[in-house]
Protein backbone atom coordinates (compact mmCIF):
# COMPACT_ATOMS: atom_id res chain seq x y z
CA UNK A 1 -3.60 -41.42 -77.31
CA UNK A 2 -3.92 -37.68 -76.95
CA UNK A 3 -3.38 -36.16 -80.38
CA UNK A 4 -1.83 -32.72 -80.85
CA UNK A 5 -1.68 -30.62 -84.02
CA UNK A 6 0.44 -27.62 -84.82
CA UNK A 7 -1.20 -24.25 -85.36
CA UNK A 8 -1.19 -24.25 -89.17
CA UNK A 9 -3.11 -27.52 -89.29
CA UNK A 10 -5.58 -26.31 -86.67
CA UNK A 11 -6.22 -23.11 -88.62
CA UNK A 12 -6.79 -25.05 -91.84
CA UNK A 13 -9.27 -27.37 -90.11
CA UNK A 14 -11.09 -24.38 -88.59
CA UNK A 15 -11.44 -22.73 -91.99
CA UNK A 16 -12.80 -25.92 -93.52
CA UNK A 17 -15.35 -26.34 -90.73
CA UNK A 18 -16.41 -22.68 -90.65
CA UNK A 19 -17.20 -22.87 -94.38
CA UNK A 20 -19.92 -25.39 -93.52
CA UNK A 21 -21.30 -23.61 -90.43
CA UNK A 22 -23.34 -20.43 -89.88
CA UNK A 23 -21.26 -17.34 -89.17
CA UNK A 24 -19.98 -17.31 -85.59
CA UNK A 25 -21.10 -20.87 -84.78
CA UNK A 26 -17.59 -22.18 -84.17
CA UNK A 27 -16.80 -19.42 -81.67
CA UNK A 28 -20.08 -20.13 -79.87
CA UNK A 29 -19.14 -23.81 -79.56
CA UNK A 30 -15.79 -22.87 -78.03
CA UNK A 31 -17.39 -20.32 -75.69
CA UNK A 32 -20.01 -22.82 -74.52
CA UNK A 33 -17.31 -25.37 -73.67
CA UNK A 34 -15.19 -22.75 -71.91
CA UNK A 35 -18.13 -21.48 -69.86
CA UNK A 36 -19.10 -25.03 -68.89
CA UNK A 37 -15.62 -25.79 -67.52
CA UNK A 38 -15.52 -22.47 -65.65
CA UNK A 39 -18.93 -23.14 -64.09
CA UNK A 40 -17.69 -26.52 -62.82
CA UNK A 41 -14.65 -24.92 -61.23
CA UNK A 42 -16.59 -22.32 -59.28
CA UNK A 43 -18.24 -23.33 -55.99
CA UNK A 44 -21.27 -21.38 -57.22
CA UNK A 45 -21.65 -19.35 -60.40
CA UNK A 46 -24.22 -16.96 -58.93
CA UNK A 47 -22.46 -14.07 -57.21
CA UNK A 48 -18.96 -15.18 -58.19
CA UNK A 49 -16.45 -12.56 -59.32
CA UNK A 50 -15.15 -13.31 -62.82
CA UNK A 51 -12.60 -11.21 -64.71
CA UNK A 52 -11.93 -11.62 -68.42
CA UNK A 53 -8.54 -10.61 -69.82
CA UNK A 54 -9.51 -9.95 -73.42
CA UNK A 55 -7.15 -9.35 -76.30
CA UNK A 56 -8.24 -8.35 -79.76
CA UNK A 57 -8.21 -11.83 -81.34
CA UNK A 58 -10.58 -14.78 -81.48
CA UNK A 59 -9.53 -16.05 -78.05
CA UNK A 60 -10.63 -12.72 -76.63
CA UNK A 61 -13.97 -13.29 -78.36
CA UNK A 62 -14.23 -16.80 -76.90
CA UNK A 63 -13.61 -15.37 -73.43
CA UNK A 64 -16.23 -12.61 -73.91
CA UNK A 65 -18.95 -14.96 -75.10
CA UNK A 66 -18.12 -17.40 -72.28
CA UNK A 67 -18.31 -14.49 -69.84
CA UNK A 68 -21.75 -13.59 -71.20
CA UNK A 69 -22.95 -17.12 -70.45
CA UNK A 70 -21.62 -16.90 -66.90
CA UNK A 71 -23.17 -13.45 -66.42
CA UNK A 72 -26.57 -14.79 -67.44
CA UNK A 73 -26.20 -17.30 -64.60
CA UNK A 74 -25.61 -14.54 -62.06
CA UNK A 75 -21.83 -14.12 -62.08
CA UNK A 76 -20.42 -10.62 -61.72
CA UNK A 77 -18.30 -10.41 -64.85
CA UNK A 78 -15.82 -7.63 -65.63
CA UNK A 79 -13.63 -7.24 -68.69
CA UNK A 80 -10.09 -5.92 -68.82
CA UNK A 81 -9.35 -4.80 -72.37
CA UNK A 82 -5.74 -5.41 -73.37
CA UNK A 83 -4.69 -3.25 -76.28
CA UNK A 84 -6.64 -1.03 -78.60
CA UNK A 85 -8.97 -3.65 -80.10
CA UNK A 86 -11.63 -5.94 -78.67
CA UNK A 87 -14.08 -8.40 -80.22
CA UNK A 88 -17.10 -6.15 -80.69
CA UNK A 89 -19.68 -8.94 -80.98
CA UNK A 90 -18.42 -10.63 -77.83
CA UNK A 91 -18.37 -7.34 -75.91
CA UNK A 92 -21.92 -6.54 -76.99
CA UNK A 93 -23.10 -9.99 -75.86
CA UNK A 94 -21.39 -9.56 -72.50
CA UNK A 95 -22.89 -6.13 -71.91
CA UNK A 96 -26.36 -7.41 -72.84
CA UNK A 97 -25.92 -10.12 -70.17
CA UNK A 98 -24.96 -7.57 -67.51
CA UNK A 99 -21.16 -7.67 -67.75
CA UNK A 100 -19.04 -4.53 -67.61
CA UNK A 101 -15.95 -3.22 -69.39
CA UNK A 102 -13.56 -1.78 -66.83
CA UNK A 103 -12.12 1.68 -67.40
CA UNK A 104 -10.06 1.71 -64.21
CA UNK A 105 -9.29 -0.41 -61.17
CA UNK A 106 -8.11 -3.34 -63.28
CA UNK A 107 -5.46 -4.46 -60.79
CA UNK A 108 -7.91 -4.62 -57.88
CA UNK A 109 -10.43 -6.48 -60.04
CA UNK A 110 -7.92 -9.12 -61.12
CA UNK A 111 -6.44 -9.69 -57.67
CA UNK A 112 -9.90 -9.91 -56.12
CA UNK A 113 -11.44 -12.26 -58.68
CA UNK A 114 -12.65 -15.76 -57.91
CA UNK A 115 -11.89 -16.80 -61.49
CA UNK A 116 -9.85 -15.19 -64.27
CA UNK A 117 -10.21 -16.16 -67.93
CA UNK A 118 -7.06 -15.57 -69.95
CA UNK A 119 -8.03 -14.50 -73.47
CA UNK A 120 -5.05 -12.18 -74.02
CA UNK A 121 -3.57 -14.00 -77.02
CA UNK A 122 -4.44 -17.08 -79.02
CA UNK A 123 -2.70 -20.06 -80.58
CA UNK A 124 -1.11 -17.80 -83.17
CA UNK A 125 0.87 -15.89 -80.57
CA UNK A 126 4.65 -16.23 -80.57
CA UNK A 127 7.50 -14.45 -78.84
CA UNK A 128 7.29 -12.74 -75.49
CA UNK A 129 4.19 -10.86 -74.36
CA UNK A 130 4.33 -7.10 -74.78
CA UNK A 131 2.76 -4.52 -72.52
CA UNK A 132 0.09 -4.30 -71.28
CA UNK A 133 -0.37 -8.04 -71.90
CA UNK A 134 2.73 -8.96 -69.87
CA UNK A 135 1.50 -6.96 -66.87
CA UNK A 136 -1.94 -8.56 -66.99
CA UNK A 137 -0.37 -12.01 -67.31
CA UNK A 138 1.69 -11.35 -64.18
CA UNK A 139 -1.37 -10.12 -62.29
CA UNK A 140 -3.35 -13.21 -63.22
CA UNK A 141 -0.52 -15.57 -62.31
CA UNK A 142 -0.10 -13.92 -58.90
CA UNK A 143 -3.82 -13.77 -58.13
CA UNK A 144 -5.39 -16.04 -55.53
CA UNK A 145 -8.26 -16.76 -57.91
CA UNK A 146 -8.44 -19.66 -60.34
CA UNK A 147 -6.86 -18.90 -63.72
CA UNK A 148 -8.39 -20.54 -66.79
CA UNK A 149 -6.50 -20.15 -70.07
CA UNK A 150 -8.48 -20.01 -73.27
CA UNK A 151 -7.00 -22.53 -75.76
CA UNK A 152 -3.38 -21.91 -74.65
CA UNK A 153 -1.86 -19.82 -71.84
CA UNK A 154 -0.87 -16.44 -73.26
CA UNK A 155 2.88 -16.31 -73.82
CA UNK A 156 3.19 -20.03 -74.63
CA UNK A 157 3.96 -20.98 -78.23
CA UNK A 158 1.15 -23.39 -79.05
CA UNK A 159 3.14 -25.36 -81.62
CA UNK A 160 6.37 -25.88 -79.69
CA UNK A 161 5.88 -25.10 -76.00
CA UNK A 162 8.49 -22.36 -76.17
CA UNK A 163 8.14 -19.51 -73.65
CA UNK A 164 10.03 -16.28 -74.27
CA UNK A 165 9.51 -13.94 -71.35
CA UNK A 166 6.25 -13.36 -69.52
CA UNK A 167 3.47 -15.94 -69.76
CA UNK A 168 0.29 -16.80 -67.90
CA UNK A 169 0.47 -19.61 -65.35
CA UNK A 170 -2.94 -21.25 -65.57
CA UNK A 171 -4.63 -23.64 -63.18
CA UNK A 172 -6.71 -25.05 -66.04
CA UNK A 173 -6.32 -24.70 -69.80
CA UNK A 174 -9.42 -25.25 -71.93
CA UNK A 175 -8.28 -26.09 -75.45
CA UNK A 176 -10.53 -26.42 -78.48
CA UNK A 177 -10.78 -29.10 -81.14
CA UNK A 178 -7.46 -30.81 -80.54
CA UNK A 179 -4.48 -30.59 -78.22
CA UNK A 180 -1.62 -28.35 -79.29
CA UNK A 181 1.98 -29.56 -78.89
CA UNK A 182 2.86 -26.63 -76.64
CA UNK A 183 0.34 -27.86 -74.07
CA UNK A 184 2.23 -31.15 -73.73
CA UNK A 185 5.87 -30.04 -73.96
CA UNK A 186 7.82 -28.02 -71.41
CA UNK A 187 8.34 -25.23 -70.70
CA UNK A 188 4.84 -24.51 -72.05
CA UNK A 189 3.28 -27.55 -70.40
CA UNK A 190 4.32 -26.29 -66.96
CA UNK A 191 2.17 -23.18 -67.54
CA UNK A 192 -1.00 -25.10 -68.42
CA UNK A 193 -2.20 -26.76 -65.23
CA UNK A 194 -4.91 -29.31 -66.01
CA UNK A 195 -5.73 -29.39 -69.72
CA UNK A 196 -9.38 -29.89 -70.72
CA UNK A 197 -10.20 -30.64 -74.36
CA UNK A 198 -13.48 -29.29 -75.75
CA UNK A 199 -14.74 -30.97 -78.92
CA UNK A 200 -15.86 -28.31 -81.42
CA UNK A 201 -16.11 -30.62 -84.41
CA UNK A 202 -12.66 -30.29 -85.99
CA UNK A 203 -11.98 -34.02 -86.06
CA UNK A 204 -12.96 -34.83 -89.66
CA UNK A 205 -10.86 -31.93 -90.98
CA UNK A 206 -7.68 -32.63 -89.00
CA UNK A 207 -4.77 -34.46 -90.66
CA UNK A 208 -2.39 -36.84 -88.90
CA UNK A 209 -1.13 -35.43 -85.59
CA UNK A 210 2.29 -33.87 -85.09
CA UNK A 211 2.64 -35.03 -81.48
CA UNK A 212 0.95 -37.79 -79.49
CA UNK A 213 0.92 -38.56 -75.77
CA UNK A 214 0.05 -42.10 -74.66
CA UNK A 215 -2.57 -43.05 -72.13
CA UNK A 216 -2.21 -46.19 -69.98
CA UNK A 217 -4.12 -48.34 -72.50
CA UNK A 218 -1.62 -47.34 -75.21
CA UNK A 219 1.33 -48.81 -73.29
CA UNK A 220 1.39 -52.50 -74.11
CA UNK A 221 4.64 -54.19 -73.06
CA UNK A 222 5.15 -57.77 -74.23
CA UNK A 223 3.27 -60.25 -72.07
CA UNK A 224 4.23 -63.92 -71.73
CA UNK A 225 1.85 -66.51 -73.13
CA UNK A 226 1.25 -70.14 -72.20
CA UNK A 227 4.09 -71.33 -74.46
CA UNK A 228 6.60 -68.69 -73.36
CA UNK A 229 10.08 -69.52 -72.19
CA UNK A 230 13.01 -67.27 -71.37
CA UNK A 231 14.17 -67.18 -74.97
CA UNK A 232 10.75 -66.39 -76.42
CA UNK A 233 10.38 -63.56 -73.89
CA UNK A 234 13.60 -62.01 -75.16
CA UNK A 235 17.26 -62.04 -74.24
CA UNK A 236 18.89 -58.64 -73.80
CA UNK A 237 22.65 -58.18 -73.80
CA UNK A 238 24.19 -55.36 -71.78
CA UNK A 239 27.62 -53.84 -72.27
CA UNK A 240 28.04 -51.43 -69.38
CA UNK A 241 30.34 -50.44 -66.57
CA UNK A 242 34.07 -50.53 -66.19
CA UNK A 243 36.62 -50.42 -63.41
CA UNK A 244 35.79 -46.75 -62.79
CA UNK A 245 31.99 -46.69 -63.11
CA UNK A 246 30.44 -49.84 -61.69
CA UNK A 247 27.09 -48.54 -60.44
CA UNK A 248 25.79 -47.96 -63.97
CA UNK A 249 26.29 -51.66 -64.70
CA UNK A 250 24.27 -52.74 -61.68
CA UNK A 251 21.45 -50.27 -62.28
CA UNK A 252 21.16 -50.92 -66.01
CA UNK A 253 21.00 -54.65 -65.38
CA UNK A 254 18.34 -54.11 -62.71
CA UNK A 255 16.20 -52.15 -65.16
CA UNK A 256 16.38 -55.05 -67.61
CA UNK A 257 15.73 -57.73 -64.98
CA UNK A 258 12.59 -55.92 -63.82
CA UNK A 259 11.69 -54.84 -67.35
CA UNK A 260 10.29 -58.16 -68.49
CA UNK A 261 13.31 -59.71 -70.19
CA UNK A 262 13.37 -63.47 -70.32
CA UNK A 263 17.10 -63.38 -69.76
CA UNK A 264 19.71 -60.71 -69.18
CA UNK A 265 23.26 -61.33 -70.39
CA UNK A 266 25.71 -58.88 -68.86
CA UNK A 267 29.26 -58.52 -70.18
CA UNK A 268 32.09 -56.32 -68.99
CA UNK A 269 35.49 -56.45 -67.29
CA UNK A 270 35.87 -58.45 -64.11
CA UNK A 271 34.94 -56.01 -61.34
CA UNK A 272 31.50 -54.87 -62.63
CA UNK A 273 30.73 -58.48 -63.56
CA UNK A 274 31.38 -59.49 -59.96
CA UNK A 275 29.07 -56.75 -58.65
CA UNK A 276 26.28 -57.57 -61.09
CA UNK A 277 26.51 -61.27 -60.28
CA UNK A 278 26.19 -60.48 -56.58
CA UNK A 279 23.25 -58.06 -56.93
CA UNK A 280 21.39 -59.78 -59.75
CA UNK A 281 22.02 -63.53 -59.65
CA UNK A 282 19.36 -63.92 -62.38
CA UNK A 283 21.71 -62.32 -64.91
CA UNK A 284 24.11 -64.44 -66.94
CA UNK A 285 27.48 -62.72 -66.69
CA UNK A 286 30.58 -62.87 -68.86
CA UNK A 287 33.99 -61.30 -68.43
CA UNK A 288 35.20 -59.95 -71.75
CA UNK A 289 38.11 -57.95 -73.08
CA UNK A 290 37.56 -55.26 -75.72
CA UNK A 291 38.25 -56.26 -79.27
CA UNK A 292 36.57 -57.29 -82.53
CA UNK A 293 35.63 -60.71 -81.14
CA UNK A 294 34.50 -59.55 -77.70
CA UNK A 295 30.84 -60.39 -78.29
CA UNK A 296 31.42 -63.98 -79.34
CA UNK A 297 31.67 -65.19 -75.73
CA UNK A 298 28.45 -63.52 -74.59
CA UNK A 299 25.98 -65.86 -76.28
CA UNK A 300 22.83 -65.25 -78.31
CA UNK A 301 20.84 -62.10 -77.59
CA UNK A 302 17.93 -60.37 -79.31
CA UNK A 303 18.82 -56.76 -78.48
CA UNK A 304 21.76 -54.88 -77.04
CA UNK A 305 22.20 -52.04 -74.54
CA UNK A 306 25.58 -50.33 -74.69
CA UNK A 307 27.17 -47.38 -72.98
CA UNK A 308 26.26 -46.77 -69.33
CA UNK A 309 29.53 -46.40 -67.39
CA UNK A 310 31.42 -47.99 -70.29
CA UNK A 311 34.02 -45.24 -70.60
CA UNK A 312 34.96 -43.28 -73.69
CA UNK A 313 38.44 -44.59 -74.48
CA UNK A 314 39.54 -46.73 -77.42
CA UNK A 315 38.47 -49.92 -75.64
CA UNK A 316 34.93 -48.63 -75.17
CA UNK A 317 34.86 -47.46 -78.78
CA UNK A 318 35.82 -50.92 -80.01
CA UNK A 319 32.99 -52.50 -78.02
CA UNK A 320 30.47 -49.99 -79.33
CA UNK A 321 31.69 -50.52 -82.87
CA UNK A 322 31.27 -54.28 -82.48
CA UNK A 323 27.73 -54.07 -81.11
CA UNK A 324 26.60 -51.59 -83.77
CA UNK A 325 28.00 -53.89 -86.45
CA UNK A 326 25.37 -56.51 -85.52
CA UNK A 327 21.99 -56.78 -87.20
CA UNK A 328 20.15 -56.51 -83.85
CA UNK A 329 18.36 -53.59 -82.21
CA UNK A 330 20.80 -51.54 -80.13
CA UNK A 331 20.19 -48.89 -77.48
CA UNK A 332 23.09 -46.51 -76.88
CA UNK A 333 23.24 -44.32 -73.77
CA UNK A 334 25.63 -42.28 -71.63
CA UNK A 335 29.30 -42.90 -72.50
CA UNK A 336 28.23 -44.61 -75.69
CA UNK A 337 26.70 -41.33 -76.86
CA UNK A 338 29.96 -39.51 -76.19
CA UNK A 339 31.74 -42.02 -78.41
CA UNK A 340 29.11 -41.61 -81.12
CA UNK A 341 29.62 -37.85 -81.08
CA UNK A 342 33.05 -38.48 -82.61
CA UNK A 343 32.06 -41.63 -84.54
CA UNK A 344 28.71 -40.81 -86.12
CA UNK A 345 29.69 -43.17 -88.94
CA UNK A 346 28.83 -46.07 -86.61
CA UNK A 347 25.16 -45.15 -86.96
CA UNK A 348 25.09 -46.17 -90.61
CA UNK A 349 23.26 -49.43 -90.04
CA UNK A 350 20.00 -51.06 -91.13
CA UNK A 351 18.89 -52.44 -87.75
CA UNK A 352 16.98 -50.25 -85.27
CA UNK A 353 19.03 -47.91 -83.11
CA UNK A 354 17.70 -46.11 -80.02
CA UNK A 355 19.62 -43.16 -78.59
CA UNK A 356 18.70 -41.80 -75.16
CA UNK A 357 20.50 -38.47 -74.65
CA UNK A 358 19.83 -35.60 -72.31
CA UNK A 359 20.21 -32.12 -73.77
CA UNK A 360 23.95 -31.93 -73.11
CA UNK A 361 24.63 -35.24 -74.84
CA UNK A 362 22.40 -34.30 -77.76
CA UNK A 363 24.24 -31.00 -78.14
CA UNK A 364 27.42 -32.96 -78.88
CA UNK A 365 25.69 -35.35 -81.26
CA UNK A 366 24.13 -32.67 -83.49
CA UNK A 367 26.37 -29.65 -82.75
CA UNK A 368 23.65 -27.51 -81.18
CA UNK A 369 23.75 -25.41 -78.03
CA UNK A 370 22.36 -27.03 -74.91
CA UNK A 371 20.29 -23.95 -74.06
CA UNK A 372 18.91 -23.88 -77.61
CA UNK A 373 17.86 -27.53 -77.27
CA UNK A 374 16.13 -26.90 -73.93
CA UNK A 375 14.27 -23.90 -75.37
CA UNK A 376 13.09 -25.74 -78.49
CA UNK A 377 13.03 -29.42 -77.56
CA UNK A 378 10.54 -30.46 -80.24
CA UNK A 379 12.53 -28.95 -83.10
CA UNK A 380 15.80 -30.47 -81.96
CA UNK A 381 14.55 -33.99 -81.28
CA UNK A 382 13.06 -34.06 -84.79
CA UNK A 383 16.29 -32.80 -86.26
CA UNK A 384 18.28 -35.42 -84.34
CA UNK A 385 16.08 -38.30 -85.49
CA UNK A 386 16.46 -37.21 -89.11
CA UNK A 387 20.20 -36.53 -88.98
CA UNK A 388 21.15 -39.62 -87.01
CA UNK A 389 18.72 -42.07 -88.66
CA UNK A 390 17.74 -43.33 -85.23
CA UNK A 391 14.97 -43.35 -82.69
CA UNK A 392 15.91 -40.49 -80.36
CA UNK A 393 14.59 -40.28 -76.81
CA UNK A 394 15.42 -36.82 -75.47
CA UNK A 395 15.36 -36.90 -71.67
CA UNK A 396 14.33 -33.91 -69.63
CA UNK A 397 11.41 -32.21 -67.95
CA UNK A 398 9.37 -33.47 -70.89
CA UNK A 399 10.77 -36.64 -72.45
CA UNK A 400 10.26 -36.70 -76.22
CA UNK A 401 10.69 -39.68 -78.56
CA UNK A 402 11.17 -39.09 -82.28
CA UNK A 403 11.65 -41.03 -85.47
CA UNK A 404 11.87 -39.47 -88.91
CA UNK A 405 8.50 -38.80 -90.57
CA UNK A 406 6.43 -39.93 -87.58
CA UNK A 407 4.53 -38.01 -84.89
CA UNK A 408 6.72 -37.23 -81.91
CA UNK A 409 5.67 -38.99 -78.73
CA UNK A 410 5.54 -37.12 -75.44
CA UNK A 411 5.88 -38.98 -72.17
CA UNK A 412 3.26 -37.79 -69.64
CA UNK A 413 4.53 -39.64 -66.55
CA UNK A 414 7.80 -37.86 -65.86
CA UNK A 415 8.54 -36.41 -62.43
CA UNK A 416 11.31 -34.18 -61.05
CA UNK A 417 12.07 -37.01 -58.63
CA UNK A 418 13.85 -38.73 -61.54
CA UNK A 419 16.53 -36.04 -61.44
CA UNK A 420 18.89 -38.25 -59.46
CA UNK A 421 21.97 -40.22 -60.44
CA UNK A 422 21.47 -43.60 -62.06
CA UNK A 423 17.85 -43.34 -63.17
CA UNK A 424 18.93 -43.02 -66.80
CA UNK A 425 20.82 -46.29 -66.50
CA UNK A 426 17.64 -47.96 -65.25
CA UNK A 427 15.73 -46.57 -68.23
CA UNK A 428 18.29 -47.97 -70.65
CA UNK A 429 18.00 -51.48 -69.25
CA UNK A 430 14.21 -51.28 -69.24
CA UNK A 431 13.97 -50.20 -72.88
CA UNK A 432 16.54 -52.84 -73.82
CA UNK A 433 14.32 -55.52 -72.28
CA UNK A 434 11.33 -54.25 -74.27
CA UNK A 435 13.37 -54.26 -77.48
CA UNK A 436 14.47 -57.84 -76.81
CA UNK A 437 10.82 -58.77 -76.26
CA UNK A 438 10.05 -57.74 -79.84
CA UNK A 439 8.66 -54.23 -79.50
CA UNK A 440 9.48 -51.83 -82.37
CA UNK A 441 12.04 -49.22 -81.42
CA UNK A 442 9.69 -46.26 -81.01
CA UNK A 443 7.11 -48.30 -79.10
CA UNK A 444 9.78 -49.71 -76.79
CA UNK A 445 11.25 -46.27 -76.10
CA UNK A 446 7.84 -44.71 -75.43
CA UNK A 447 6.65 -47.59 -73.25
CA UNK A 448 9.93 -47.61 -71.35
CA UNK A 449 9.73 -43.88 -70.64
CA UNK A 450 6.11 -44.22 -69.51
CA UNK A 451 6.79 -47.14 -67.16
CA UNK A 452 9.99 -45.55 -65.86
CA UNK A 453 8.19 -42.32 -64.97
CA UNK A 454 5.29 -44.17 -63.44
CA UNK A 455 7.63 -46.30 -61.34
CA UNK A 456 9.32 -43.16 -60.04
CA UNK A 457 5.96 -41.67 -59.07
CA UNK A 458 4.93 -44.85 -57.30
CA UNK A 459 8.26 -45.02 -55.48
CA UNK A 460 8.10 -41.37 -54.42
CA UNK A 461 4.48 -41.49 -53.26
CA UNK A 462 3.36 -45.01 -52.30
CA UNK A 463 0.64 -43.27 -50.29
CA UNK A 464 -1.13 -40.28 -51.86
CA UNK A 465 0.08 -36.97 -50.48
CA UNK A 466 3.24 -38.39 -48.92
CA UNK A 467 5.92 -37.87 -51.59
CA UNK A 468 9.54 -38.51 -50.63
CA UNK A 469 12.98 -38.52 -52.30
CA UNK A 470 13.90 -41.64 -54.24
CA UNK A 471 16.99 -43.35 -55.60
CA UNK A 472 17.52 -45.17 -58.87
CA UNK A 473 17.23 -48.43 -56.94
CA UNK A 474 13.78 -47.39 -55.74
CA UNK A 475 12.70 -46.97 -59.37
CA UNK A 476 13.85 -50.52 -60.15
CA UNK A 477 11.91 -51.94 -57.21
CA UNK A 478 8.73 -50.08 -58.27
CA UNK A 479 8.79 -51.30 -61.88
CA UNK A 480 6.59 -54.38 -61.24
CA UNK A 481 3.90 -52.12 -59.76
CA UNK A 482 4.18 -49.83 -62.77
CA UNK A 483 3.70 -52.77 -65.13
CA UNK A 484 0.60 -53.83 -63.22
CA UNK A 485 -1.05 -50.48 -63.89
CA UNK A 486 -0.91 -50.91 -67.68
CA UNK A 487 -1.48 -54.67 -68.06
């Protein structure tokens, strides 16, 4: 896992560590790591043109001391001072190494640099950048040189990923001690480029993380053993589709079939049942009519998926009410979420519930503006998990998974290629299969999002450098390859 901590916890850990270290030692550790990454990025340090954008805080000091190290190796290092203050010790070290503080020609220096170090603001920065910081951020982002952000790109809220106004677009972000949530969550994550973590010794002083992002080894879907049969592997029941929306039924079932379920039981009205039976003969299908006893004909299952294409009328509501009255794990998506927006009482249950909204669906569930949710995804997914007493998977440019009183999980495999109709239905079936296989709700949601994103990437670019558009069906077909990468 990659572990991320919010700013207050990072500051507390820094204070605890600095109390045990000589004065300035922690900044020197950060500067050494920053300089090392910058040296690797340059074709040659000697003779390279390096510009430091230095604010008055500690990140400006980190940039200055790193610049001094590069200057001692022969780089031509110039400093652009942003604001009235500058780290005096760092500036003195830079000058002693041969670096120069610019008093004019800043624009030409930035646009002509081989490498720019962004030390304008630090992890404590919030709100939009003011002048002259905003102007320097724009110059750096438009420069042809490599841009390296110090700890966090200036203009990005380190704790949330929120970006209000101008912000640096970095090619590489060198962060110190631990990841920060804003480096993993959009829109901030889209400003970071490649994120490099430099260990400065904070580990023993850091508490539990606020956000975690899985690596491939952390994704462990259920695997069949020698004694497995279709029932031990998990039976997932799917209530999806209607006479109007039949594609959701087919796609959701496909996600479950390729998601490792031992058996998929699909139930709906006659037309979607016919289509599912034709496309997925592996699925056991049942024609049902809405009502309190609708589930009795389906047979035994170990988890339910309800909602994709189901409709939002009274008949759909009765089916959702019946499935949420069971003592089994239930995933609710799409139309099911619209029903829950008016029937939140159905969520009062002891068994695990997974909700998979996009921002618009979540806005109806928790009465928040869609734009507000998009701007502060981390805050709203936490709020939703607490209010709804559920595992909430918030879809979007960064997919977040939250449960009350647990670190939020960030999915790192998402791709814009998933922004096409039907892919959410595939995700629902996939997570349902993982739930039926016995995975806890949060693990199933996180693993499903990871595999879903990875399958989309594999489908879009089977050969490196040759990405193409994909459909939801392509994601289904690529799921076996995605599973092979993590097992």
